[in-house]
Each structure stands twice: as structure tokens, then as C-alpha cells.
CSV table of C-alpha atoms in Angstrom, one decimal:
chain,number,residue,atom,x,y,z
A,237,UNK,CA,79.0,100.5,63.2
A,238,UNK,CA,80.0,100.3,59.5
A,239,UNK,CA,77.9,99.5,56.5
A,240,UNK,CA,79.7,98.9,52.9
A,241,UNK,CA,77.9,98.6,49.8
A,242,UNK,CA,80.0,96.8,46.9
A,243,UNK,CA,79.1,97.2,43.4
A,244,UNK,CA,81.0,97.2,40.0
A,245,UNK,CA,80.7,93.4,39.7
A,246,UNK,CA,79.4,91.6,36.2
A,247,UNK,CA,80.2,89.4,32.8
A,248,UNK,CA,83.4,90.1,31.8
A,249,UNK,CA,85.5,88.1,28.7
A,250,UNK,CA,88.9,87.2,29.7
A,251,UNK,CA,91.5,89.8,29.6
A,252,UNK,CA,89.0,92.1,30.5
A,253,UNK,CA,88.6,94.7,33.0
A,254,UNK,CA,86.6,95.4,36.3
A,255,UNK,CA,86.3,98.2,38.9
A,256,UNK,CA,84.9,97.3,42.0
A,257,UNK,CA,83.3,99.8,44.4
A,258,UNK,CA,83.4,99.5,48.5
A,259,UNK,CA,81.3,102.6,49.9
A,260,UNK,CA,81.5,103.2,53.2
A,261,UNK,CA,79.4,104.7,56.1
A,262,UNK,CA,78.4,105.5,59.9
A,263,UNK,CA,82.2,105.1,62.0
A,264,UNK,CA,84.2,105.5,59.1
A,265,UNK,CA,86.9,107.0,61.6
A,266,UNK,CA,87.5,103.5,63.5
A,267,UNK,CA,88.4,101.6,59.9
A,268,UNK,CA,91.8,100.5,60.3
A,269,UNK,CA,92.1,98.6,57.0
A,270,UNK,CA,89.5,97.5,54.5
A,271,UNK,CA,89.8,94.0,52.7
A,272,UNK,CA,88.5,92.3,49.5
A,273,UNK,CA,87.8,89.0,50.0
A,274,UNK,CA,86.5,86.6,47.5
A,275,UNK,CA,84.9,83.1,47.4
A,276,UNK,CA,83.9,80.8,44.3
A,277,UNK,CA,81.7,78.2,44.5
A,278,UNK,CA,83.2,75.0,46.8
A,279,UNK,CA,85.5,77.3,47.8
A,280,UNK,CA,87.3,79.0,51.0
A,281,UNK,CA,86.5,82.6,51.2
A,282,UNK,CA,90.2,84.2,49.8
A,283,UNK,CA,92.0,87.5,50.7
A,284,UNK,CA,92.8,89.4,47.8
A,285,UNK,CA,94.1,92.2,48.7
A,286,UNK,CA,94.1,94.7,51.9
A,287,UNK,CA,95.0,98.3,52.2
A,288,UNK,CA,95.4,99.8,55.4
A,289,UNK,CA,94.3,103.9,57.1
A,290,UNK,CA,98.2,104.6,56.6
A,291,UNK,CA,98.0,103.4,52.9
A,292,UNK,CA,99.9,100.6,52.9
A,293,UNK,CA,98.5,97.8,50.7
A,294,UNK,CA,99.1,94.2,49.5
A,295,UNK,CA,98.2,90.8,47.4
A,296,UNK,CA,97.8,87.9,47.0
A,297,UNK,CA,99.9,86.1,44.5
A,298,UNK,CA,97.3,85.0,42.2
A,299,UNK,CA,96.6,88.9,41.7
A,300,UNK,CA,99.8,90.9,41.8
A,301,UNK,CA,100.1,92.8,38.8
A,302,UNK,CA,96.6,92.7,37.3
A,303,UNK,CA,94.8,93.6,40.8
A,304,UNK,CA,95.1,97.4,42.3
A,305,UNK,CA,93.5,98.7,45.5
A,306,UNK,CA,93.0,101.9,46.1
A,307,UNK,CA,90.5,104.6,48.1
A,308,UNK,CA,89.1,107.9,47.6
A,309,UNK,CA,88.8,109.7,51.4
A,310,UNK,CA,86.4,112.1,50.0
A,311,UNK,CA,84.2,109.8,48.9
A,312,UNK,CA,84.8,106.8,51.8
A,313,UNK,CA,85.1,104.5,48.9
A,314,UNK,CA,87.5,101.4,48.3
A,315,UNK,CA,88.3,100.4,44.7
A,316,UNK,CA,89.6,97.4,43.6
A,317,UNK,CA,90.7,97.7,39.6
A,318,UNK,CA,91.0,94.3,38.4
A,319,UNK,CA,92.5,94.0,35.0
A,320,UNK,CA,93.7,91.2,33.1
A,321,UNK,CA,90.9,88.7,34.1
A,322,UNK,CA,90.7,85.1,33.8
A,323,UNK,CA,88.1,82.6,34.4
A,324,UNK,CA,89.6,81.5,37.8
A,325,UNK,CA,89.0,85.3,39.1
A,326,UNK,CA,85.2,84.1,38.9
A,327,UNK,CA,84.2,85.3,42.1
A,328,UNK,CA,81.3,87.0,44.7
A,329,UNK,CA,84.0,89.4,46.1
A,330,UNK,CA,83.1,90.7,49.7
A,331,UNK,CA,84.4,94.0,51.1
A,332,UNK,CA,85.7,94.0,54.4
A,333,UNK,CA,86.2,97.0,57.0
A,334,UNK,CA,88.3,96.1,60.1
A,335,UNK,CA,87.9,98.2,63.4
A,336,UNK,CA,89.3,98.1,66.5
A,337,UNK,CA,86.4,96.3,67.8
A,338,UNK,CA,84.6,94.1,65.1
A,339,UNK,CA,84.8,93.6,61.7
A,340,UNK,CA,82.1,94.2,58.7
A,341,UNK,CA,81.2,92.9,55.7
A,342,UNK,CA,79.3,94.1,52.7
A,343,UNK,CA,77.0,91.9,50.6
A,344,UNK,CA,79.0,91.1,47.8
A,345,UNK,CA,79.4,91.8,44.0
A,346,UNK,CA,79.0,89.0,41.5
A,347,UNK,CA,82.2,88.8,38.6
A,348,UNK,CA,82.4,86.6,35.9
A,349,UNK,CA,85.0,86.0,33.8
A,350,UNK,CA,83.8,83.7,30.6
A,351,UNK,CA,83.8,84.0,27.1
């Protein structure tokens, strides 16, 4: 199994900035891409961006150019640097590790964006 732990969330004014935090654990070896996701109130859960063991990585739309993912190996830990904010990026954003097998989700971070 997998267990992530998101963090970095909070109140942020537009045009500000965010780092979220995805730490990983347990079969960190079997991850084959990890995922944030996010979901707003009355709203479909949303891919936001993805970046996969080989270190490929994409976007959604709505993101490109404010949003970057990244990881650090050594510490098992996916970032997601959000810059840029606006309201509509008010979110719980979910990490997501995909394994051969099953996927797994963390609990979430709250971000919101309000002035």
C-alpha cells in the first residue's frame, strides 16, 4: 500500500502563491505517476496536473503557466507550486498515487483564494 499526506493548503489573496506538499510512504516503488486532483464545492473532482516515474508531466488548461509539478526522490514528496491564484482555484486538492494495482488518495488540503 501507499499513504500520502497533503499539506501546504490555506487563505491566499489573488495573485498569490501556494506550495502544496504530497508525501509519500510504504510501496513507494510501485507509483507509476502521482496526480493532483481538485474539487470545489458542487463540483466534479478535476485533474490538475500529473507527473509520471519517468518525469513527464502535464496540465490542465485552466493551470498551464501559473501551475508547476514537481518531486523530490529523496524525500518521496510531490509539489505542486501554484502561482498566480484566482478565486476559481478555490479548491480541497487531493493527491493521487497510481500503481499497477490500485490507486490512493490522500486527504486533502484546503486553498482559498479571496481577498
Amino acid at each position: 500500500q501507499v499513504q500520502l499526506v497533503e499539506s501546504g493548503g490555506g487563505l491566499v489573496q489573488p495573485g498569490g502563491s501556494l506550495r502544496l506538499s504530497c508525501a509519500a510512504s510504504g510501496r513507494i516503488f510501485d507509483i507509476n505517476a502521482v496526480m493532483w486532483y481538485r474539487q470545489a464545492p458542487g463540483k466534479e473532482r478535476e485533474l490538475v496536473a500529473e507527473i509520471t516515474s519517468g518525469g513527464g508531466t502535464s496540465y490542465v488548461d485552466s493551470v498551464k503557466g501559473r501551475f508547476t509539478i514537481s518531486r523530490d526522490n529523496a524525500k518521496n514528496t510531490v509539489y505542486l507550486q501554484m502561482n498566480g491564484l484566482k478565486p476559481e482555484d478555490t479548491a480541497a486538492y487531493y493527491c493521487k498515487a497510481q500503481t499497477i494495482p490500485a490507486a490512493y488518495w490522500g486527504k486533502g488540503t484546503q486553498v482559498t483564494v479571496s481577498s
